[in-house]
Amino acid sequence: MPKNPRFPPKPRRIEILAFPGVQLLDVAGPLQVFATANVIATKSGGAAPYDLQVVAPKGATVTTSAGLGLVTAPLPRARSTLDTLLVAGGAGVRKASTDKALVKWVQGRAAQARRVASVCTGAFLLGAAGLLDGKRAVTHWTECKELARRFPAIHVEPDPIFVQDGAVWSSAGITAGIDLALALVEQDIGREMALAVARHLVMFLKRPGGQAQFSVALSLQSAEDRFGTLHHWMSHHVGGDLSLPVLAQQAGMSERSFSRRYVEATGQTPARAVERLRVEAARRLLSDTRLPVKRIAARCGFGSEETMRRSFVRTLAATPQDYRARFSS
């Protein structure tokens, strides 16, 4: 239990924006994290750190994409103070992001907030409000390309669980909103409270493996029919020679035919797939062992520590040393 939580003089106001067709867990997941922090704080004799409210246009009962109704409050006045505006996602976000009045409200409300965050496809509503222009952001892995297409000014990163760029946060698909909320609690009150909340909810404070939305092996499963055997072989030979000639030979194709068909099946080049597999293998070793970075680079087939560093920065926007400092057990 936190001994000296960093509570402000009064509770931090957090508003979670919902709309018809909102994803239930996008709202309920973060809401429960903040509510649990309140419970833990009050049980230890302190004040509740958060003032929570789910809001929606007209304050009507909002039907989620799961069919469950959420009781909401009307949209507050744009000039009233708040700490955090959190925008949920869901099937209804497309319509919500074309609602000019709602987009204008988000813009005004964000201007009053200390920070703004989106869960899953809530990033589209932040994008429509211009709040992600020039910033790094993430959304559900199936929607990253669409987010980048619709809002070219956003630097979309498809891999992270959540992204912080200044006072703007965004999270990946659905349950990643819980990871994001835990990170916000940690920023507000401290690691001890965030860990207490995670334990109460029987979940990890930080997911094993850290940042990736899903494993590289999982992301390649769409091509299992054609390249499943090859991917299995690659994952067991990350430290070996995975050059184009070797992969083409392993697949029983010419290099030119293999390159073309591989991109068609996976949406990425063989070189990119190899890099991501090696980064994932290195991430596991950085998180779970104390092996020197140089040895990990050699074991994972990078050839040199500098090559691995460049791959990490390109893939995760973090150096191997930074990654280990954040995610090692």
PDB file of N, CA, C and O in Angstrom, residues 8-65:
ATOM      1  N   PRO A   8      -3.149  15.493  -4.949  1.00  0.00           N
ATOM      2  CA  PRO A   8      -3.287  16.944  -5.060  1.00  0.00           C
ATOM      3  C   PRO A   8      -4.232  17.454  -3.982  1.00  0.00           C
ATOM      4  O   PRO A   8      -4.874  16.668  -3.282  1.00  0.00           O
ATOM      5  N   PRO A   9      -4.344  18.793  -3.813  1.00  0.00           N
ATOM      6  CA  PRO A   9      -5.258  19.346  -2.792  1.00  0.00           C
ATOM      7  C   PRO A   9      -6.698  18.895  -2.990  1.00  0.00           C
ATOM      8  O   PRO A   9      -7.433  18.735  -2.036  1.00  0.00           O
ATOM      9  N   LYS A  10      -7.114  18.703  -4.226  1.00  0.00           N
ATOM     10  CA  LYS A  10      -8.461  18.203  -4.491  1.00  0.00           C
ATOM     11  C   LYS A  10      -8.367  17.140  -5.579  1.00  0.00           C
ATOM     12  O   LYS A  10      -7.374  17.083  -6.330  1.00  0.00           O
ATOM     13  N   PRO A  11      -9.383  16.291  -5.696  1.00  0.00           N
ATOM     14  CA  PRO A  11      -9.301  15.186  -6.668  1.00  0.00           C
ATOM     15  C   PRO A  11      -9.090  15.675  -8.090  1.00  0.00           C
ATOM     16  O   PRO A  11      -9.601  16.729  -8.487  1.00  0.00           O
ATOM     17  N   ARG A  12      -8.349  14.911  -8.841  1.00  0.00           N
ATOM     18  CA  ARG A  12      -8.155  15.216 -10.258  1.00  0.00           C
ATOM     19  C   ARG A  12      -9.417  14.839 -11.031  1.00  0.00           C
ATOM     20  O   ARG A  12      -9.863  13.696 -10.987  1.00  0.00           O
ATOM     21  N   ARG A  13      -9.941  15.778 -11.760  1.00  0.00           N
ATOM     22  CA  ARG A  13     -11.154  15.539 -12.539  1.00  0.00           C
ATOM     23  C   ARG A  13     -10.793  14.787 -13.825  1.00  0.00           C
ATOM     24  O   ARG A  13      -9.997  15.250 -14.635  1.00  0.00           O
ATOM     25  N   ILE A  14     -11.378  13.612 -14.013  1.00  0.00           N
ATOM     26  CA  ILE A  14     -11.170  12.833 -15.234  1.00  0.00           C
ATOM     27  C   ILE A  14     -12.515  12.605 -15.899  1.00  0.00           C
ATOM     28  O   ILE A  14     -13.447  12.086 -15.285  1.00  0.00           O
ATOM     29  N   GLU A  15     -12.606  13.009 -17.158  1.00  0.00           N
ATOM     30  CA  GLU A  15     -13.829  12.795 -17.936  1.00  0.00           C
ATOM     31  C   GLU A  15     -13.540  11.795 -19.046  1.00  0.00           C
ATOM     32  O   GLU A  15     -12.570  11.942 -19.793  1.00  0.00           O
ATOM     33  N   ILE A  16     -14.368  10.771 -19.117  1.00  0.00           N
ATOM     34  CA  ILE A  16     -14.255   9.760 -20.168  1.00  0.00           C
ATOM     35  C   ILE A  16     -15.394   9.996 -21.145  1.00  0.00           C
ATOM     36  O   ILE A  16     -16.572   9.909 -20.781  1.00  0.00           O
ATOM     37  N   LEU A  17     -15.036  10.308 -22.375  1.00  0.00           N
ATOM     38  CA  LEU A  17     -16.040  10.615 -23.393  1.00  0.00           C
ATOM     39  C   LEU A  17     -16.556   9.342 -24.048  1.00  0.00           C
ATOM     40  O   LEU A  17     -15.782   8.542 -24.575  1.00  0.00           O
ATOM     41  N   ALA A  18     -17.873   9.177 -24.010  1.00  0.00           N
ATOM     42  CA  ALA A  18     -18.530   8.040 -24.657  1.00  0.00           C
ATOM     43  C   ALA A  18     -19.481   8.571 -25.730  1.00  0.00           C
ATOM     44  O   ALA A  18     -19.758   9.766 -25.811  1.00  0.00           O
ATOM     45  N   PHE A  19     -19.999   7.658 -26.540  1.00  0.00           N
ATOM     46  CA  PHE A  19     -20.908   8.005 -27.633  1.00  0.00           C
ATOM     47  C   PHE A  19     -21.609   6.726 -28.066  1.00  0.00           C
ATOM     48  O   PHE A  19     -21.171   5.623 -27.708  1.00  0.00           O
ATOM     49  N   PRO A  20     -22.692   6.789 -28.814  1.00  0.00           N
ATOM     50  CA  PRO A  20     -23.371   5.571 -29.266  1.00  0.00           C
ATOM     51  C   PRO A  20     -22.410   4.670 -30.040  1.00  0.00           C
ATOM     52  O   PRO A  20     -21.675   5.132 -30.916  1.00  0.00           O
ATOM     53  N   GLY A  21     -22.409   3.397 -29.678  1.00  0.00           N
ATOM     54  CA  GLY A  21     -21.516   2.450 -30.332  1.00  0.00           C
ATOM     55  C   GLY A  21     -20.121   2.433 -29.748  1.00  0.00           C
ATOM     56  O   GLY A  21     -19.198   1.866 -30.339  1.00  0.00           O
ATOM     57  N   VAL A  22     -19.928   3.039 -28.566  1.00  0.00           N
ATOM     58  CA  VAL A  22     -18.621   3.028 -27.924  1.00  0.00           C
ATOM     59  C   VAL A  22     -18.269   1.605 -27.487  1.00  0.00           C
ATOM     60  O   VAL A  22     -19.154   0.789 -27.186  1.00  0.00           O
ATOM     61  N   GLN A  23     -17.001   1.289 -27.469  1.00  0.00           N
ATOM     62  CA  GLN A  23     -16.530  -0.015 -26.994  1.00  0.00           C
ATOM     63  C   GLN A  23     -16.617  -0.031 -25.469  1.00  0.00           C
ATOM     64  O   GLN A  23     -16.040   0.812 -24.790  1.00  0.00           O
ATOM     65  N   LEU A  24     -17.344  -0.983 -24.935  1.00  0.00           N
ATOM     66  CA  LEU A  24     -17.599  -1.039 -23.498  1.00  0.00           C
ATOM     67  C   LEU A  24     -16.308  -1.030 -22.676  1.00  0.00           C
ATOM     68  O   LEU A  24     -16.165  -0.258 -21.725  1.00  0.00           O
ATOM     69  N   LEU A  25     -15.355  -1.867 -23.043  1.00  0.00           N
ATOM     70  CA  LEU A  25     -14.138  -1.987 -22.247  1.00  0.00           C
ATOM     71  C   LEU A  25     -13.242  -0.756 -22.368  1.00  0.00           C
ATOM     72  O   LEU A  25     -12.446  -0.479 -21.477  1.00  0.00           O
ATOM     73  N   ASP A  26     -13.390  -0.007 -23.468  1.00  0.00           N
ATOM     74  CA  ASP A  26     -12.635   1.242 -23.598  1.00  0.00           C
ATOM     75  C   ASP A  26     -13.016   2.229 -22.501  1.00  0.00           C
ATOM     76  O   ASP A  26     -12.206   3.052 -22.073  1.00  0.00           O
ATOM     77  N   VAL A  27     -14.273   2.159 -22.075  1.00  0.00           N
ATOM     78  CA  VAL A  27     -14.751   3.015 -20.994  1.00  0.00           C
ATOM     79  C   VAL A  27     -14.525   2.351 -19.639  1.00  0.00           C
ATOM     80  O   VAL A  27     -13.945   2.937 -18.723  1.00  0.00           O
ATOM     81  N   ALA A  28     -14.994   1.111 -19.512  1.00  0.00           N
ATOM     82  CA  ALA A  28     -14.993   0.435 -18.215  1.00  0.00           C
ATOM     83  C   ALA A  28     -13.594   0.104 -17.718  1.00  0.00           C
ATOM     84  O   ALA A  28     -13.334   0.155 -16.509  1.00  0.00           O
ATOM     85  N   GLY A  29     -12.681  -0.242 -18.630  1.00  0.00           N
ATOM     86  CA  GLY A  29     -11.327  -0.617 -18.215  1.00  0.00           C
ATOM     87  C   GLY A  29     -10.604   0.516 -17.512  1.00  0.00           C
ATOM     88  O   GLY A  29     -10.231   0.401 -16.328  1.00  0.00           O
ATOM     89  N   PRO A  30     -10.381   1.653 -18.198  1.00  0.00           N
ATOM     90  CA  PRO A  30      -9.729   2.780 -17.518  1.00  0.00           C
ATOM     91  C   PRO A  30     -10.513   3.282 -16.303  1.00  0.00           C
ATOM     92  O   PRO A  30      -9.927   3.624 -15.270  1.00  0.00           O
ATOM     93  N   LEU A  31     -11.847   3.318 -16.426  1.00  0.00           N
ATOM     94  CA  LEU A  31     -12.672   3.787 -15.313  1.00  0.00           C
ATOM     95  C   LEU A  31     -12.416   2.961 -14.064  1.00  0.00           C
ATOM     96  O   LEU A  31     -12.280   3.500 -12.955  1.00  0.00           O
ATOM     97  N   GLN A  32     -12.308   1.638 -14.223  1.00  0.00           N
ATOM     98  CA  GLN A  32     -12.091   0.779 -13.069  1.00  0.00           C
ATOM     99  C   GLN A  32     -10.704   0.974 -12.467  1.00  0.00           C
ATOM    100  O   GLN A  32     -10.532   0.883 -11.244  1.00  0.00           O
ATOM    101  N   VAL A  33      -9.715   1.251 -13.293  1.00  0.00           N
ATOM    102  CA  VAL A  33      -8.374   1.519 -12.775  1.00  0.00           C
ATOM    103  C   VAL A  33      -8.394   2.741 -11.859  1.00  0.00           C
ATOM    104  O   VAL A  33      -7.901   2.699 -10.724  1.00  0.00           O
ATOM    105  N   PHE A  34      -8.987   3.839 -12.335  1.00  0.00           N
ATOM    106  CA  PHE A  34      -9.039   5.056 -11.522  1.00  0.00           C
ATOM    107  C   PHE A  34      -9.915   4.858 -10.292  1.00  0.00           C
ATOM    108  O   PHE A  34      -9.587   5.347  -9.200  1.00  0.00           O
ATOM    109  N   ALA A  35     -11.022   4.153 -10.450  1.00  0.00           N
ATOM    110  CA  ALA A  35     -11.908   3.896  -9.310  1.00  0.00           C
ATOM    111  C   ALA A  35     -11.216   3.048  -8.256  1.00  0.00           C
ATOM    112  O   ALA A  35     -11.402   3.256  -7.051  1.00  0.00           O
ATOM    113  N   THR A  36     -10.430   2.078  -8.696  1.00  0.00           N
ATOM    114  CA  THR A  36      -9.701   1.228  -7.751  1.00  0.00           C
ATOM    115  C   THR A  36      -8.659   2.042  -6.996  1.00  0.00           C
ATOM    116  O   THR A  36      -8.440   1.832  -5.796  1.00  0.00           O
ATOM    117  N   ALA A  37      -8.010   2.986  -7.674  1.00  0.00           N
ATOM    118  CA  ALA A  37      -7.071   3.876  -6.986  1.00  0.00           C
ATOM    119  C   ALA A  37      -7.790   4.665  -5.897  1.00  0.00           C
ATOM    120  O   ALA A  37      -7.249   4.870  -4.794  1.00  0.00           O
ATOM    121  N   ASN A  38      -9.013   5.094  -6.165  1.00  0.00           N
ATOM    122  CA  ASN A  38      -9.805   5.798  -5.154  1.00  0.00           C
ATOM    123  C   ASN A  38     -10.088   4.906  -3.953  1.00  0.00           C
ATOM    124  O   ASN A  38      -9.979   5.333  -2.799  1.00  0.00           O
ATOM    125  N   VAL A  39     -10.471   3.661  -4.229  1.00  0.00           N
ATOM    126  CA  VAL A  39     -10.782   2.724  -3.144  1.00  0.00           C
ATOM    127  C   VAL A  39      -9.558   2.474  -2.276  1.00  0.00           C
ATOM    128  O   VAL A  39      -9.625   2.504  -1.038  1.00  0.00           O
ATOM    129  N   ILE A  40      -8.438   2.211  -2.901  1.00  0.00           N
ATOM    130  CA  ILE A  40      -7.204   1.932  -2.157  1.00  0.00           C
ATOM    131  C   ILE A  40      -6.799   3.144  -1.320  1.00  0.00           C
ATOM    132  O   ILE A  40      -6.396   3.017  -0.157  1.00  0.00           O
ATOM    133  N   ALA A  41      -6.904   4.329  -1.906  1.00  0.00           N
ATOM    134  CA  ALA A  41      -6.514   5.539  -1.190  1.00  0.00           C
ATOM    135  C   ALA A  41      -7.392   5.790   0.029  1.00  0.00           C
ATOM    136  O   ALA A  41      -6.904   6.096   1.118  1.00  0.00           O
ATOM    137  N   THR A  42      -8.711   5.661  -0.136  1.00  0.00           N
ATOM    138  CA  THR A  42      -9.617   5.932   0.979  1.00  0.00           C
ATOM    139  C   THR A  42      -9.511   4.869   2.069  1.00  0.00           C
ATOM    140  O   THR A  42      -9.628   5.179   3.253  1.00  0.00           O
ATOM    141  N   LYS A  43      -9.253   3.632   1.682  1.00  0.00           N
ATOM    142  CA  LYS A  43      -9.089   2.569   2.679  1.00  0.00           C
ATOM    143  C   LYS A  43      -7.836   2.782   3.521  1.00  0.00           C
ATOM    144  O   LYS A  43      -7.766   2.318   4.668  1.00  0.00           O
ATOM    145  N   SER A  44      -6.842   3.467   2.957  1.00  0.00           N
ATOM    146  CA  SER A  44      -5.610   3.731   3.700  1.00  0.00           C
ATOM    147  C   SER A  44      -5.682   5.048   4.465  1.00  0.00           C
ATOM    148  O   SER A  44      -4.687   5.501   5.031  1.00  0.00           O
ATOM    149  N   GLY A  45      -6.884   5.658   4.479  1.00  0.00           N
ATOM    150  CA  GLY A  45      -7.076   6.861   5.265  1.00  0.00           C
ATOM    151  C   GLY A  45      -6.849   8.153   4.512  1.00  0.00           C
ATOM    152  O   GLY A  45      -6.903   9.239   5.109  1.00  0.00           O
ATOM    153  N   GLY A  46      -6.625   8.066   3.223  1.00  0.00           N
ATOM    154  CA  GLY A  46      -6.388   9.265   2.428  1.00  0.00           C
ATOM    155  C   GLY A  46      -7.633   9.707   1.689  1.00  0.00           C
ATOM    156  O   GLY A  46      -8.708   9.115   1.824  1.00  0.00           O
ATOM    157  N   ALA A  47      -7.480  10.749   0.908  1.00  0.00           N
ATOM    158  CA  ALA A  47      -8.582  11.250   0.092  1.00  0.00           C
ATOM    159  C   ALA A  47      -8.557  10.572  -1.265  1.00  0.00           C
ATOM    160  O   ALA A  47      -7.507  10.134  -1.742  1.00  0.00           O
ATOM    161  N   ALA A  48      -9.704  10.470  -1.884  1.00  0.00           N
ATOM    162  CA  ALA A  48      -9.784   9.897  -3.223  1.00  0.00           C
ATOM    163  C   ALA A  48      -9.023  10.791  -4.198  1.00  0.00           C
ATOM    164  O   ALA A  48      -9.272  12.006  -4.243  1.00  0.00           O
ATOM    165  N   PRO A  49      -8.106  10.250  -4.981  1.00  0.00           N
ATOM    166  CA  PRO A  49      -7.314  11.084  -5.880  1.00  0.00           C
ATOM    167  C   PRO A  49      -8.038  11.510  -7.144  1.00  0.00           C
ATOM    168  O   PRO A  49      -7.603  12.438  -7.819  1.00  0.00           O
ATOM    169  N   TYR A  50      -9.160  10.840  -7.477  1.00  0.00           N
ATOM    170  CA  TYR A  50      -9.819  11.118  -8.748  1.00  0.00           C
ATOM    171  C   TYR A  50     -11.304  11.424  -8.577  1.00  0.00           C
ATOM    172  O   TYR A  50     -11.994  10.817  -7.745  1.00  0.00           O
ATOM    173  N   ASP A  51     -11.779  12.356  -9.389  1.00  0.00           N
ATOM    174  CA  ASP A  51     -13.195  12.665  -9.540  1.00  0.00           C
ATOM    175  C   ASP A  51     -13.570  12.200 -10.944  1.00  0.00           C
ATOM    176  O   ASP A  51     -13.130  12.795 -11.936  1.00  0.00           O
ATOM    177  N   LEU A  52     -14.360  11.150 -11.039  1.00  0.00           N
ATOM    178  CA  LEU A  52     -14.583  10.474 -12.311  1.00  0.00           C
ATOM    179  C   LEU A  52     -15.978  10.712 -12.852  1.00  0.00           C
ATOM    180  O   LEU A  52     -16.962  10.711 -12.104  1.00  0.00           O
ATOM    181  N   GLN A  53     -16.043  10.883 -14.168  1.00  0.00           N
ATOM    182  CA  GLN A  53     -17.357  11.037 -14.792  1.00  0.00           C
ATOM    183  C   GLN A  53     -17.289  10.572 -16.242  1.00  0.00           C
ATOM    184  O   GLN A  53     -16.354  10.902 -16.973  1.00  0.00           O
ATOM    185  N   VAL A  54     -18.285   9.785 -16.626  1.00  0.00           N
ATOM    186  CA  VAL A  54     -18.452   9.389 -18.025  1.00  0.00           C
ATOM    187  C   VAL A  54     -19.429  10.370 -18.648  1.00  0.00           C
ATOM    188  O   VAL A  54     -20.540  10.560 -18.132  1.00  0.00           O
ATOM    189  N   VAL A  55     -19.027  11.005 -19.741  1.00  0.00           N
ATOM    190  CA  VAL A  55     -19.858  12.037 -20.355  1.00  0.00           C
ATOM    191  C   VAL A  55     -20.177  11.666 -21.797  1.00  0.00           C
ATOM    192  O   VAL A  55     -19.449  10.897 -22.434  1.00  0.00           O
ATOM    193  N   ALA A  56     -21.252  12.232 -22.295  1.00  0.00           N
ATOM    194  CA  ALA A  56     -21.670  11.977 -23.676  1.00  0.00           C
ATOM    195  C   ALA A  56     -22.589  13.114 -24.118  1.00  0.00           C
ATOM    196  O   ALA A  56     -23.171  13.807 -23.278  1.00  0.00           O
ATOM    197  N   PRO A  57     -22.729  13.313 -25.427  1.00  0.00           N
ATOM    198  CA  PRO A  57     -23.649  14.341 -25.903  1.00  0.00           C
ATOM    199  C   PRO A  57     -25.056  14.149 -25.336  1.00  0.00           C
ATOM    200  O   PRO A  57     -25.586  13.040 -25.342  1.00  0.00           O
ATOM    201  N   LYS A  58     -25.616  15.196 -24.781  1.00  0.00           N
ATOM    202  CA  LYS A  58     -26.962  15.226 -24.204  1.00  0.00           C
ATOM    203  C   LYS A  58     -27.077  14.429 -22.905  1.00  0.00           C
ATOM    204  O   LYS A  58     -28.141  14.407 -22.283  1.00  0.00           O
ATOM    205  N   GLY A  59     -25.998  13.738 -22.510  1.00  0.00           N
ATOM    206  CA  GLY A  59     -26.050  13.002 -21.253  1.00  0.00           C
ATOM    207  C   GLY A  59     -27.041  11.863 -21.245  1.00  0.00           C
ATOM    208  O   GLY A  59     -27.535  11.442 -20.208  1.00  0.00           O
ATOM    209  N   ALA A  60     -27.328  11.343 -22.405  1.00  0.00           N
ATOM    210  CA  ALA A  60     -28.301  10.253 -22.506  1.00  0.00           C
ATOM    211  C   ALA A  60     -27.660   8.917 -22.156  1.00  0.00           C
ATOM    212  O   ALA A  60     -26.439   8.805 -22.032  1.00  0.00           O
ATOM    213  N   THR A  61     -28.491   7.897 -21.990  1.00  0.00           N
ATOM    214  CA  THR A  61     -27.964   6.552 -21.850  1.00  0.00           C
ATOM    215  C   THR A  61     -27.380   6.129 -23.196  1.00  0.00           C
ATOM    216  O   THR A  61     -28.070   6.162 -24.213  1.00  0.00           O
ATOM    217  N   VAL A  62     -26.124   5.768 -23.184  1.00  0.00           N
ATOM    218  CA  VAL A  62     -25.417   5.420 -24.413  1.00  0.00           C
ATOM    219  C   VAL A  62     -25.375   3.905 -24.548  1.00  0.00           C
ATOM    220  O   VAL A  62     -24.987   3.208 -23.613  1.00  0.00           O
ATOM    221  N   THR A  63     -25.780   3.409 -25.688  1.00  0.00           N
ATOM    222  CA  THR A  63     -25.722   1.969 -25.937  1.00  0.00           C
ATOM    223  C   THR A  63     -24.359   1.626 -26.527  1.00  0.00           C
ATOM    224  O   THR A  63     -23.971   2.147 -27.576  1.00  0.00           O
ATOM    225  N   THR A  64     -23.628   0.757 -25.848  1.00  0.00           N
ATOM    226  CA  THR A  64     -22.300   0.370 -26.313  1.00  0.00           C
ATOM    227  C   THR A  64     -22.409  -0.619 -27.459  1.00  0.00           C
ATOM    228  O   THR A  64     -23.483  -1.155 -27.757  1.00  0.00           O
ATOM    229  N   SER A  65     -21.281  -0.898 -28.098  1.00  0.00           N
ATOM    230  CA  SER A  65     -21.267  -1.857 -29.204  1.00  0.00           C
ATOM    231  C   SER A  65     -21.610  -3.260 -28.725  1.00  0.00           C
ATOM    232  O   SER A  65     -22.001  -4.111 -29.526  1.00  0.00           O
TER     233      SER A  65
END
